[in-house]
Coordinates of C-alpha atoms in Angstrom, one line a residue:
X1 CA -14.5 -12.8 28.0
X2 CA -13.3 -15.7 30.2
X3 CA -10.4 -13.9 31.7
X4 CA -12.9 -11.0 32.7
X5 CA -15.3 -13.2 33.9
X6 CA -12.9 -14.9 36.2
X7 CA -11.2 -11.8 37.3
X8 CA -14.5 -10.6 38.4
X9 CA -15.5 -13.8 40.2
X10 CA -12.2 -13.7 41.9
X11 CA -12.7 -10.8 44.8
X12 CA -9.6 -10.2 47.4
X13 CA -10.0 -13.3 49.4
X14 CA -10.3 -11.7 53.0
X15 CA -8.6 -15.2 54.4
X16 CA -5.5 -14.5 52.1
X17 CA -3.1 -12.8 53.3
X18 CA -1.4 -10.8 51.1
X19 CA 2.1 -11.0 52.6
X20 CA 3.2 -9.8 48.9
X21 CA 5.9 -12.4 49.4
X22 CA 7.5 -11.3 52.5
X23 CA 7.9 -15.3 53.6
X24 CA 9.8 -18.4 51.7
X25 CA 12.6 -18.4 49.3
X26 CA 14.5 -15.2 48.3
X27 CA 13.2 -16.4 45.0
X28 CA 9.7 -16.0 46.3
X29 CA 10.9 -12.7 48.0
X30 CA 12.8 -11.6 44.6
X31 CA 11.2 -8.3 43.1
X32 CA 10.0 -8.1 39.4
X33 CA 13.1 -6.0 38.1
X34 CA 15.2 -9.1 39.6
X35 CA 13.5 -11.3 38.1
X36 CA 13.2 -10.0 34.5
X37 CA 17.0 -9.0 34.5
X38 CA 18.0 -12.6 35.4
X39 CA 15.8 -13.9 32.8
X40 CA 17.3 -11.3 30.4
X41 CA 21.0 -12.3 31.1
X42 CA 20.4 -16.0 30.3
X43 CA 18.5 -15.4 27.2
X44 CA 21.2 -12.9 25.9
X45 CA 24.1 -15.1 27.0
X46 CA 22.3 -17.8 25.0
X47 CA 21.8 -15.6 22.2
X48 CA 25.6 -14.7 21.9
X49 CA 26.7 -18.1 22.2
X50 CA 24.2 -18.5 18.9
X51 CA 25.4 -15.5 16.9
X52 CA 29.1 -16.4 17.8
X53 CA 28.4 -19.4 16.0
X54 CA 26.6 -18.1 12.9
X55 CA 29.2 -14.9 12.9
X56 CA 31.7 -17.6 12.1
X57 CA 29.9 -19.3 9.4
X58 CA 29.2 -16.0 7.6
X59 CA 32.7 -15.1 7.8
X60 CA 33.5 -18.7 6.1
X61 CA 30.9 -18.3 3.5
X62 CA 32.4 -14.7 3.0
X63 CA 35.4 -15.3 2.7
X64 CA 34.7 -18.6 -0.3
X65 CA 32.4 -16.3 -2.0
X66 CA 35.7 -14.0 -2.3
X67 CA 37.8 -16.6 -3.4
X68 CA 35.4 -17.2 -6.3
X69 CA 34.8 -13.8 -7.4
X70 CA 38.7 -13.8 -7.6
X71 CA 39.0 -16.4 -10.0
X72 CA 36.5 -14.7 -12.2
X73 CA 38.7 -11.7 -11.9
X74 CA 42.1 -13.4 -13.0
X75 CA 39.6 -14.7 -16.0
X76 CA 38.4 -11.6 -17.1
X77 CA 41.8 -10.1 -17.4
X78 CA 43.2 -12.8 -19.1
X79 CA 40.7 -12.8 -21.5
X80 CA 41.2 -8.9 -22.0
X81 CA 45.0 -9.5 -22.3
X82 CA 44.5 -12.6 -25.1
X83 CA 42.0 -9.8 -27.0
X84 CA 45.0 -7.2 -26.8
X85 CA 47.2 -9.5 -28.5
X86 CA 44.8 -10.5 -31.0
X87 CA 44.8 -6.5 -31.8
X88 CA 48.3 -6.7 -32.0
X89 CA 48.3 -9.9 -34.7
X90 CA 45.5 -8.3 -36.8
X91 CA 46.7 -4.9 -36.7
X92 CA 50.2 -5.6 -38.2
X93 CA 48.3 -8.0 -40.8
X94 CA 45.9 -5.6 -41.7
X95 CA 49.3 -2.9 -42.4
X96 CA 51.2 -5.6 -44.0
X97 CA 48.5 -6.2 -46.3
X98 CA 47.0 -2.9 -47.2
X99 CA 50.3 -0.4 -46.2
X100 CA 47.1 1.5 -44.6
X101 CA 48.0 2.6 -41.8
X102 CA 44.8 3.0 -40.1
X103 CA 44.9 -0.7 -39.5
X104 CA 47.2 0.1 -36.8
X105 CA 44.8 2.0 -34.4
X106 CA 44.1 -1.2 -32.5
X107 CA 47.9 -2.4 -32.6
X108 CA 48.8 1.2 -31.3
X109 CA 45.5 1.2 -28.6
X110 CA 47.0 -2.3 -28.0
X111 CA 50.1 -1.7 -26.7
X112 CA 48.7 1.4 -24.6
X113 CA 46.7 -0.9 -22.8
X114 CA 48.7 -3.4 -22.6
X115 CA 50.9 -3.1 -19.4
X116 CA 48.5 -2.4 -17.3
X117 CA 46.6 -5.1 -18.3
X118 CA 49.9 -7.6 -17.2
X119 CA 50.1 -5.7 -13.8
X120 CA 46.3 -6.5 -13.4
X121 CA 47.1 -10.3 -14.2
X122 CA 50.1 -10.6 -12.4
X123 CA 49.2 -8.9 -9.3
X124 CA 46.0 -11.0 -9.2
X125 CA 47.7 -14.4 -9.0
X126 CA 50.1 -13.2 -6.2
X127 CA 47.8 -15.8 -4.3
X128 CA 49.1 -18.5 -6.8
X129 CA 52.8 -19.5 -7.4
X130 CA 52.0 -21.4 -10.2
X131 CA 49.8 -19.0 -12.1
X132 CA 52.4 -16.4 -11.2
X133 CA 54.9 -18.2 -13.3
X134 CA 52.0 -18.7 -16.0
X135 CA 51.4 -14.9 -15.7
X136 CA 55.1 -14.3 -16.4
X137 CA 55.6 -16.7 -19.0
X138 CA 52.8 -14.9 -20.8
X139 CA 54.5 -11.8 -19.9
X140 CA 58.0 -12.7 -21.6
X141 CA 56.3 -14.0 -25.0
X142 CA 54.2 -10.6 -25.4
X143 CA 57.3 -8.6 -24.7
X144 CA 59.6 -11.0 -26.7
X145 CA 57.0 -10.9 -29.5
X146 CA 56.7 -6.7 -29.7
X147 CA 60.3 -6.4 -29.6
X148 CA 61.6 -8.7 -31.8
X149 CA 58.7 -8.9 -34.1
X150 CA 55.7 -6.9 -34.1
X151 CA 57.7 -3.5 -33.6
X152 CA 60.2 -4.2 -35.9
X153 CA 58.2 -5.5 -39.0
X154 CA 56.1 -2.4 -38.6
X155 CA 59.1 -0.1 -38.4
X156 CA 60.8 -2.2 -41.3
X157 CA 57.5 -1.7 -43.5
X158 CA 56.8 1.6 -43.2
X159 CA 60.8 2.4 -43.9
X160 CA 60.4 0.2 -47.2
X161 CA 57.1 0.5 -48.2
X162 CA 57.9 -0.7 -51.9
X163 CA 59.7 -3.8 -50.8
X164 CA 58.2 -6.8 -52.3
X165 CA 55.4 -8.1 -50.5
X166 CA 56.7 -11.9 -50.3
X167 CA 59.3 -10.7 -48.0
X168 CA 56.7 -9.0 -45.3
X169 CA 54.7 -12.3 -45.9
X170 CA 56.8 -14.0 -44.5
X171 CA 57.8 -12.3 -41.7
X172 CA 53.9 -12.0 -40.9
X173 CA 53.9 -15.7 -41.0
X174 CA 56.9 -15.9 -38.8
X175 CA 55.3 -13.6 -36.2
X176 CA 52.0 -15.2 -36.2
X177 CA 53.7 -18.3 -35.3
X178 CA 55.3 -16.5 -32.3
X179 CA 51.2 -15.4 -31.2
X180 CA 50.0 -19.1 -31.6
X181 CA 52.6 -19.8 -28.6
X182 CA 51.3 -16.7 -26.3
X183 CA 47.7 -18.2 -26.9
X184 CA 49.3 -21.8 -25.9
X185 CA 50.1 -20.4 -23.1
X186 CA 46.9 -18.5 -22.3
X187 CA 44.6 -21.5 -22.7
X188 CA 47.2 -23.2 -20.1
X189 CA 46.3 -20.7 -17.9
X190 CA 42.8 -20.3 -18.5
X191 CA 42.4 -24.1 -18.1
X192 CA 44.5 -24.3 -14.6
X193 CA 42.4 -20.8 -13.2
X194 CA 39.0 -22.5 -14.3
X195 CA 40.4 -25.3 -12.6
X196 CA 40.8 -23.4 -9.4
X197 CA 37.8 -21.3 -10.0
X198 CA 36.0 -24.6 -9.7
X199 CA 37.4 -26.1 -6.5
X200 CA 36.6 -22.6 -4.9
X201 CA 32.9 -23.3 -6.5
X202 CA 32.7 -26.5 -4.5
X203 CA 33.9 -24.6 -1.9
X204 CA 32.1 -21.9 -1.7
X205 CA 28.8 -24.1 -2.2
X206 CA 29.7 -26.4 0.4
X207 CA 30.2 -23.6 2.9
X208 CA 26.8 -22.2 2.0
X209 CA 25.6 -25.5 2.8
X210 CA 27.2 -25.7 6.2
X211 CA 26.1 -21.4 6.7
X212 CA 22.5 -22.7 6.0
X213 CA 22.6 -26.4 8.8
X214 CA 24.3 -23.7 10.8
X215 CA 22.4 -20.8 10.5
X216 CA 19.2 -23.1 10.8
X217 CA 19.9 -24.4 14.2
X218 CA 21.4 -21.2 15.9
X219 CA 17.5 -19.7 14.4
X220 CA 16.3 -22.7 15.8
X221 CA 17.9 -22.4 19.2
X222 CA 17.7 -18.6 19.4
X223 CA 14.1 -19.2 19.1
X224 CA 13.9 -21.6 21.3
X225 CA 15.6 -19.2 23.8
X226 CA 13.6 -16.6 23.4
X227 CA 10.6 -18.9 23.8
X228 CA 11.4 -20.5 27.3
X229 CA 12.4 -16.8 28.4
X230 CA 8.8 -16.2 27.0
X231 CA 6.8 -18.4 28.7
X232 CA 9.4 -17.8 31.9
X233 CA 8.3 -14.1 32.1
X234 CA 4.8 -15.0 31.1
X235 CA 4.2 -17.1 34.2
X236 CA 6.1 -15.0 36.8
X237 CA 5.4 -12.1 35.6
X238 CA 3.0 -11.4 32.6
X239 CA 0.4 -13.2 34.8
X240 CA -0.3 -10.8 37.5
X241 CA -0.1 -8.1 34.8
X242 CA -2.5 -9.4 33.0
X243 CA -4.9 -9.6 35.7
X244 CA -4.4 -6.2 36.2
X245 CA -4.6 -5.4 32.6
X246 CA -8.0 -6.7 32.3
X247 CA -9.4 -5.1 35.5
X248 CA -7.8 -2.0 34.0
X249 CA -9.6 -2.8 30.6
X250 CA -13.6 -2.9 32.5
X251 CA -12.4 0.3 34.3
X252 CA -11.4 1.9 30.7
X253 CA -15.3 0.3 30.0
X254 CA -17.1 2.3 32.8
X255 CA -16.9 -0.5 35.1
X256 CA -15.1 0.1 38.2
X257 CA -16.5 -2.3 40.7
X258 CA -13.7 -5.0 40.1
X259 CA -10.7 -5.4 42.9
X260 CA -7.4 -7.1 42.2
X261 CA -6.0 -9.8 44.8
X262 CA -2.8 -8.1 46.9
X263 CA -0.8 -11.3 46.8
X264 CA 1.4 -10.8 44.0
X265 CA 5.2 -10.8 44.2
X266 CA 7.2 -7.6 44.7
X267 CA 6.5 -4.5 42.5
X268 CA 3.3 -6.3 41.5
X269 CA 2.2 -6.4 44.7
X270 CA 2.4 -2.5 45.1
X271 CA 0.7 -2.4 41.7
X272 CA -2.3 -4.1 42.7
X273 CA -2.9 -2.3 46.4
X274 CA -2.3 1.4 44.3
X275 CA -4.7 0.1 41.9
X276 CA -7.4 -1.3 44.4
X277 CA -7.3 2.5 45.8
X278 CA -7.6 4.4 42.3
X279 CA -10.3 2.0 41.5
X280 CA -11.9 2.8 44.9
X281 CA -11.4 6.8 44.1
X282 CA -12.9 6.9 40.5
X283 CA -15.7 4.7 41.0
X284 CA -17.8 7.7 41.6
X285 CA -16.9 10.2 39.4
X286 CA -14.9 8.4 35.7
X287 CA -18.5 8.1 34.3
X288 CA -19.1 11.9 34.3
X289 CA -15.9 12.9 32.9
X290 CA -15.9 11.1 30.1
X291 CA -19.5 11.5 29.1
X292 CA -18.4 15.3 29.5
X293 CA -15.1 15.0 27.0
X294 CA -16.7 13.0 24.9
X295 CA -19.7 16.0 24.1
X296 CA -17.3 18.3 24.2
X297 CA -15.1 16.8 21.6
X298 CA -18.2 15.8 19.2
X299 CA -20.0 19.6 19.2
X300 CA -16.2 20.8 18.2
X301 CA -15.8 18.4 15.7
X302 CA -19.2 19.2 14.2
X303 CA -18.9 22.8 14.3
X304 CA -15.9 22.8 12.5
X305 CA -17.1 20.5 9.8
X306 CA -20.1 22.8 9.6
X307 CA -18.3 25.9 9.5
X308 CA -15.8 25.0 6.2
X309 CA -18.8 22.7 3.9
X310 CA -21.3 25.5 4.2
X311 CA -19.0 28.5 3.8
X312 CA -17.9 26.5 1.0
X313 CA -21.5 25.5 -0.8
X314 CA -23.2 28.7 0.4
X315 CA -20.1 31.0 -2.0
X316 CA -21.6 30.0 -5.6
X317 CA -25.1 30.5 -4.8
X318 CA -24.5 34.2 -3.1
X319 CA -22.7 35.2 -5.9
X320 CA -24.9 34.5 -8.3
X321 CA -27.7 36.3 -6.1
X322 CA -25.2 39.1 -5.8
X323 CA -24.4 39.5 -9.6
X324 CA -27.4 39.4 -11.1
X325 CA -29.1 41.7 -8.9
X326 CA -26.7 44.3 -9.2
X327 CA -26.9 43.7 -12.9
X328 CA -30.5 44.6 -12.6
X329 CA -29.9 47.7 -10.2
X330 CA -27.1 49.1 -12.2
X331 CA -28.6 48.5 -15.7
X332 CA -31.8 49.0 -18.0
X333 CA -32.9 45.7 -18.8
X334 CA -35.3 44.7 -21.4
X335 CA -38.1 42.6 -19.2
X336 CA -36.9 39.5 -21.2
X337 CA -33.4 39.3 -19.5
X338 CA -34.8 41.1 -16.6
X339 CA -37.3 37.7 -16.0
X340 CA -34.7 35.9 -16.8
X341 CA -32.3 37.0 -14.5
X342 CA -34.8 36.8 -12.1
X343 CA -35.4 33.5 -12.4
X344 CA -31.9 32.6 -12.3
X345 CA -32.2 34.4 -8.5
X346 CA -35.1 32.3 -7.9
X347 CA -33.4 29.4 -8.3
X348 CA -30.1 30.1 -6.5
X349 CA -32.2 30.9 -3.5
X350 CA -34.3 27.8 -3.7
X351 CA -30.6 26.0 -3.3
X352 CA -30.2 27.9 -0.6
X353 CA -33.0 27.1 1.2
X354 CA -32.3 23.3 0.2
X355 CA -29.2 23.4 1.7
X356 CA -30.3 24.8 5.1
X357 CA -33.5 22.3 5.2
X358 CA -30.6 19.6 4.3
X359 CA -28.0 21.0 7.3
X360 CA -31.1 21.2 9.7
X361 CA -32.1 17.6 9.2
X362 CA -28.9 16.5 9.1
X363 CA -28.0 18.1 12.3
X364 CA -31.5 16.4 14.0
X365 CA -30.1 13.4 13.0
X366 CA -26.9 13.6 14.3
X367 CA -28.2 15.1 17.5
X368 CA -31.1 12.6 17.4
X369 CA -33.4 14.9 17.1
X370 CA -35.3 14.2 14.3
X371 CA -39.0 13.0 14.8
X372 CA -40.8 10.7 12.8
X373 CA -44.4 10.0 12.0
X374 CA -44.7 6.4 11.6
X375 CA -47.7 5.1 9.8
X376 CA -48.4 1.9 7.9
X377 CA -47.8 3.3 4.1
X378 CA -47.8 1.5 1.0
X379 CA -44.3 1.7 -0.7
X380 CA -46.2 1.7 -4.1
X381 CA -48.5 4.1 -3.9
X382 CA -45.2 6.0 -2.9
X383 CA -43.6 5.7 -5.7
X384 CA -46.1 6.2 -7.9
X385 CA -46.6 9.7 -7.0
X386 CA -43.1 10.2 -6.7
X387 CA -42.5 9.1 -10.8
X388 CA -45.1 11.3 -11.5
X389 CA -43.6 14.2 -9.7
X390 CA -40.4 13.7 -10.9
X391 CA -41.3 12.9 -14.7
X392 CA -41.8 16.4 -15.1
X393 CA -37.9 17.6 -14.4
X394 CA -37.1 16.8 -17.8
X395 CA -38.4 15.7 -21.2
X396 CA -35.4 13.8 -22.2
X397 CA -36.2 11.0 -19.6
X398 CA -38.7 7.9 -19.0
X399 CA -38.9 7.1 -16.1
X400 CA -41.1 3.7 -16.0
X401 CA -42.2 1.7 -12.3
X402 CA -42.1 -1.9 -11.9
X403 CA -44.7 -2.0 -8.5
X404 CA -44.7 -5.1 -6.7
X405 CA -46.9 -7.4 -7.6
X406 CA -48.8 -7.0 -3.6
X407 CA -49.0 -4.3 -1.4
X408 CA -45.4 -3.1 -0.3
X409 CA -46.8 -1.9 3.6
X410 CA -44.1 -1.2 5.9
X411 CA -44.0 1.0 8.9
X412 CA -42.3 4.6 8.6
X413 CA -43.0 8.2 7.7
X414 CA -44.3 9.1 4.5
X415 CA -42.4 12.3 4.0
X416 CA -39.3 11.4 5.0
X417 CA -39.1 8.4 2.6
X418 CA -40.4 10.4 0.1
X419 CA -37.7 13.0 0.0
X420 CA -35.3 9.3 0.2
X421 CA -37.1 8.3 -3.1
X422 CA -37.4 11.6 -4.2
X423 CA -33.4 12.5 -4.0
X424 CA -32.5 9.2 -5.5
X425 CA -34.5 10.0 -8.6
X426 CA -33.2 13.2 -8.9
X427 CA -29.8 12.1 -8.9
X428 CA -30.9 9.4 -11.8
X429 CA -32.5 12.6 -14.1
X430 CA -29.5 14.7 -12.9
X431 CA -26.5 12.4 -13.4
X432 CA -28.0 11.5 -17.1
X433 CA -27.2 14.2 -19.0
X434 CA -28.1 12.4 -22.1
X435 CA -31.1 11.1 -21.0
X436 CA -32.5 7.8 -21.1
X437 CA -34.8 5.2 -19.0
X438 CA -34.6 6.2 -15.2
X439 CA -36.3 2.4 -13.4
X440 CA -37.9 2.0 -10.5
X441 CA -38.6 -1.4 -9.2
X442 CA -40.2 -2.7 -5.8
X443 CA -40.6 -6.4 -4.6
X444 CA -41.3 -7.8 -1.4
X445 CA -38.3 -10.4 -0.2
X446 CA -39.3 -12.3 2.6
X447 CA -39.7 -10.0 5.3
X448 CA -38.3 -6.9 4.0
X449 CA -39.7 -4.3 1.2
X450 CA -37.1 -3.8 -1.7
X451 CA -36.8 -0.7 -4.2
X452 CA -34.2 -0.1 -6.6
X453 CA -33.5 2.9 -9.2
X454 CA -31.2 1.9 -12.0
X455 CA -30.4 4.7 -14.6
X456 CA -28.3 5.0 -17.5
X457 CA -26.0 7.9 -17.1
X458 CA -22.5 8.4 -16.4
X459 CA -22.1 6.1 -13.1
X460 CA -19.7 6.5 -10.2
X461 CA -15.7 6.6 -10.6
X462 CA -14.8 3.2 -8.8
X463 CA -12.0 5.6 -7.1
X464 CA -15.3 7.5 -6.1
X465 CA -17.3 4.8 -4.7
X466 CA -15.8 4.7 -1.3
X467 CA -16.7 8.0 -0.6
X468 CA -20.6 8.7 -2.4
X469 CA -22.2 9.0 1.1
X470 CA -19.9 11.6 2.5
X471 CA -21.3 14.7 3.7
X472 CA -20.5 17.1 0.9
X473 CA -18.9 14.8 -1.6
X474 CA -20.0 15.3 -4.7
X475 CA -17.1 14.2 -6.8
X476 CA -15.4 15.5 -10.1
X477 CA -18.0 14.4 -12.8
X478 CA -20.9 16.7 -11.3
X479 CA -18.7 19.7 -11.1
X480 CA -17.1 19.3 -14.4
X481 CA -20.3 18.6 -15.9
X482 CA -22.1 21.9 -13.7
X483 CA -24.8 19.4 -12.1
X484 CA -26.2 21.3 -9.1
X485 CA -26.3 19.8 -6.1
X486 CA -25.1 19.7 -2.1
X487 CA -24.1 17.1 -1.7
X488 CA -26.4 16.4 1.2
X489 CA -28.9 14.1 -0.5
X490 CA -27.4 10.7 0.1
X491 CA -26.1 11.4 3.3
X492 CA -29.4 12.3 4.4
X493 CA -31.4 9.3 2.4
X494 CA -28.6 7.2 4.2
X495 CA -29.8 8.7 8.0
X496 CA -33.3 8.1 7.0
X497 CA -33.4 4.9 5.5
X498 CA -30.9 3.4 8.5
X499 CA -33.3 5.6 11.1
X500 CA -36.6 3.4 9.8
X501 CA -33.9 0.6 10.7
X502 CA -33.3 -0.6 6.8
X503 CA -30.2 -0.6 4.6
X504 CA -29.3 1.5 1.3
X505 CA -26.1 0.8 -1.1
X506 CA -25.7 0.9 -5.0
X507 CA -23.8 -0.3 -7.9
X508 CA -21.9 1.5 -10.4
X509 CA -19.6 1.1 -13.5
X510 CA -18.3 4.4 -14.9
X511 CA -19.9 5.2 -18.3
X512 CA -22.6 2.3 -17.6
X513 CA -25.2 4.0 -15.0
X514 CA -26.0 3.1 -11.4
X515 CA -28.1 1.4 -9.5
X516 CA -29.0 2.5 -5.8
X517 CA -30.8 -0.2 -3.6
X518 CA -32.7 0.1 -0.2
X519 CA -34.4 -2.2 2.3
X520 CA -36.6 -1.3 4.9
X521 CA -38.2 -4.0 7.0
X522 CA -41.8 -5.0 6.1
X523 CA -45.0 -5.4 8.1
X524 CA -47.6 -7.7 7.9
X525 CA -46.9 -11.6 8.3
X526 CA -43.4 -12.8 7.7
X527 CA -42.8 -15.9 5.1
X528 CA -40.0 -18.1 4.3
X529 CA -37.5 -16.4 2.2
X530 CA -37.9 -18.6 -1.3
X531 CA -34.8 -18.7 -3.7
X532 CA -36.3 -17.1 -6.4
X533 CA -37.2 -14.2 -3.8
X534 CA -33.6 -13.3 -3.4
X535 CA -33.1 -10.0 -4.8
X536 CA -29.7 -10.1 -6.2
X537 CA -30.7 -13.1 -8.1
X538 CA -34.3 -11.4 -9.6
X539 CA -33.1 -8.5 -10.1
X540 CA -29.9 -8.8 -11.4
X541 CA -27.5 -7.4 -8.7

């Protein structure tokens, strides 16, 4: 609001002139596109000065978090080689014991996997001299060992399987010997790679810290970049927009009196004279353009709306019309089912003519319309004949009134709140399939008259709550359950109620009843509102 009000109380200065920055420095003379693009080019030279910097850090941290995934590599192969010659110990033991030979599947699947398990390894300390040679020392003791031991005892045993068993003892012995030297050797190089893996740890960790000092301070200086190019463009340039913007935003709000000052440099200069003139042009005819679109738009809208919810709630109740009196036309009927056919027509056509009273007062309240006959009326006396009324819908409820303990006067029209009261108690009776109490209680709260209905019965679907006062809404549990309706009712109530310049809401828990609220404003003398007058506390809400 202050920007508007000081672009309005700053006219074009007649004694300005507005050489648009035809005198003074070529920066002064310097157009808006010359401007922004030199602004541009130092913040973006800035900006790849920064990411230079933090591309090379990345690549460092990169590059140490390689060299560590590496040395879990070698590990993990080594590991898988030591368990292939374990395989090969326990599956010649196992033979030698029980001359089974099925206790040579892992010695067989072993040596399958074997070489390329030492190509891994050995390829993956090419990095590492010293590992190399590790590598290939471990290499020449599992070869040595399967072909001087391993294959030979097994070839040896199964060519003399009766040879006394001390013998192959002891050759099992001499080979297991010969394993706890390649195991020697693989803790060796287990112990040197963990070694490395560790230093390339350190590394990588103190590489991340540097990424992150880094990376903070190129963030750091980006932003400040971008923040002096900011507050650059904002004072040379976003400025005189602005202005413009927010005589452009009272235009957009029907006013078009306000001017802009011709003074500004360049291309913002031209905008403010072309605006000036469109101003000048519109002023007399913006008003009756959009008043015109926005009718037009409204009375489609509507009759749209209109068109699918009553094609939609008008099919059910002509069909039923329909069938049963063709039923009657084409058939004999006893008068029992003829009367009670009849009355089934009866009632389809009073829906009918429910809905179209509903769709005509809902259309003379949308097209303001709809007259009232406002009289002072005692909201208990109101509902006292509306509980009485409604009592007699069904035998299965009690509907019980809790009047105000004074006289509930506020200023409004009978009927209308009436058929408020009345459709909120039908909904109670309908929406209570069970039956049960249906309450009505009144109290006068300061200066404002307060009725609530609370049944029983099966309560709103929180997913549902959003959209009860909707026009046709009527969701899932009434048509499941086949409870008439138009869902019209609380749309209208709501038009009503809000027309007499009150409030109506509710509360709901599925499976626990409802409770719909209103408050219409009360006449007579107002007093303090006390704490125990506060409605949600007395009544529970």
């Amino acid at each position: 609001m202050s920007r508007l009000r000081s672009a309005r109380g700053a006219p074009l200065d007649e004694g300005t002139s507005g050489s648009n920055g035809q005198e003074g420095s070529w920066w002064a003379r310097s157009g808006l596109v010359t401007r922004i693009a030199l602004a541009a080019i130092g913040v973006g030279l800035g900006l790849t000065l920064v990411f230079a910097v933090l591309f090379l850090a990345i690549t460092g941290l990169r590059h140490r978090s390689l060299e560590a995934r590496h040395t879990q590599q070698v590990i993990a192969t080594a590991n898988e080689l030591q368990t292939l010659v374990i395989d090969l110990e326990t599956g010649v033991r196992g033979f030698a014991i029980t001359r089974d030979e099925s206790y040579l599947a892992p010695w067989i699947r072993a040596q399958e996997r074997y070489p390329k398990a030492m190509s891994d390894l050995i390829q993956l300390t090419a990095d590492s001299p010293q590992q190399r040679r590790r590598a290939l020392s471990i290499q020449d003791g599992i070869n040595n060992y399967l072909k001087h031991y391993s294959r030979p005892l097994v070839g040896f045993m199964r060519r003399n399987p009766d040879l006394a068993p001390k013998i192959v003892a002891n050759e099992v012995r001499v080979a297991a010997a010969r394993t706890e030297l390649i195991r020697h050797k693989f803790a060796q190089f287990l112990s040197a790679e963990a070694a490395l893996g560790n230093t390339h740890d350190s590394n990588a960790h103190t590489t991340a810290q540097n990424a992150l000092v880094v990376g903070g301070i190129g963030l750091g200086a980006a932003l400040l970049l971008i923040l002096l190019g900011a507050l650059y463009v904002n004072r040379a340039v976003a400025g005189p927009v602005r202005s413009a913007a927010d005589a452009a935003a009272r235009i957009a709000g029907g006013d078009l009196s306000g001017r802009l000052r011709e003074d500004g440099p360049g291309e913002v200069g031209q905008l403010e004279r072309t605006f000036n003139s469109m101003a000048a042009s519109l002023e007399s005819t913006l008003a009756d353009l959009e008043e015109r679109n926005r009718t037009l738009v409204e009375s489609e809208q509507t009759k749209s709306e209109l068109v699918s919810n009553v094609s939609h709630e008008l099919r059910t109740p002509l069909a039923s019309v329909l069938g049963f009196s063709a039923l009657m036309l084409d058939r004999d009927l006893p008068p029992e089912e003829m009367r009670r056919y009849l009355e089934v027509i009866r009632t389809e056509a009073r829906r009918l003519a429910e809905l179209l009273n509903d769709l005509l007062d809902l259309q003379r309240i949308e097209q303001g319309t709809l007259e009232l006959r406002l009289d002072e009326i005692d909201l208990n006396d109101l509902l006292a004949a509306q509980i009485t009324l409604y009592s007699a819908q069904s035998e299965d409820h009690e509907l019980r009134l809790d009047a105000a303990d004074e006289p509930l006067l506020v200023f409004g029209d009978r009927d209308r709140l009436a058929q408020v009261i009345g459709n909120l108690l039908s909904n109670a009776i309908k929406y209570s399939p069970d039956g049960g109490v249906v309450e009505v209680s009144a109290s006068l709260v300061g200066d404002e008259a307060w009725i609530w209905v609370r049944d029983e019965g099966l309560g709103i679907p929180t997913d549902h709550q959003q959209r009860i006062f909707t026009k046709f809404f009527r969701g899932d549990v009434g048509r499941e359950r086949g409870i008439s309706g138009t869902g019209l009712g609380l749309v209208l109530a709501r038009q009503i109620v809000e027309a007499h310049g009150g409030e109506i809401g509710f509360e709901s828990a599925e499976g626990e009843g409802s409770t719909f609220w209103l408050q219409l404003p009360a006449t007579g003398a107002e007093r303090p509102l006390a704490a125990h007058d506060d409605p949600e506390t007395r009544y529970g809400m």
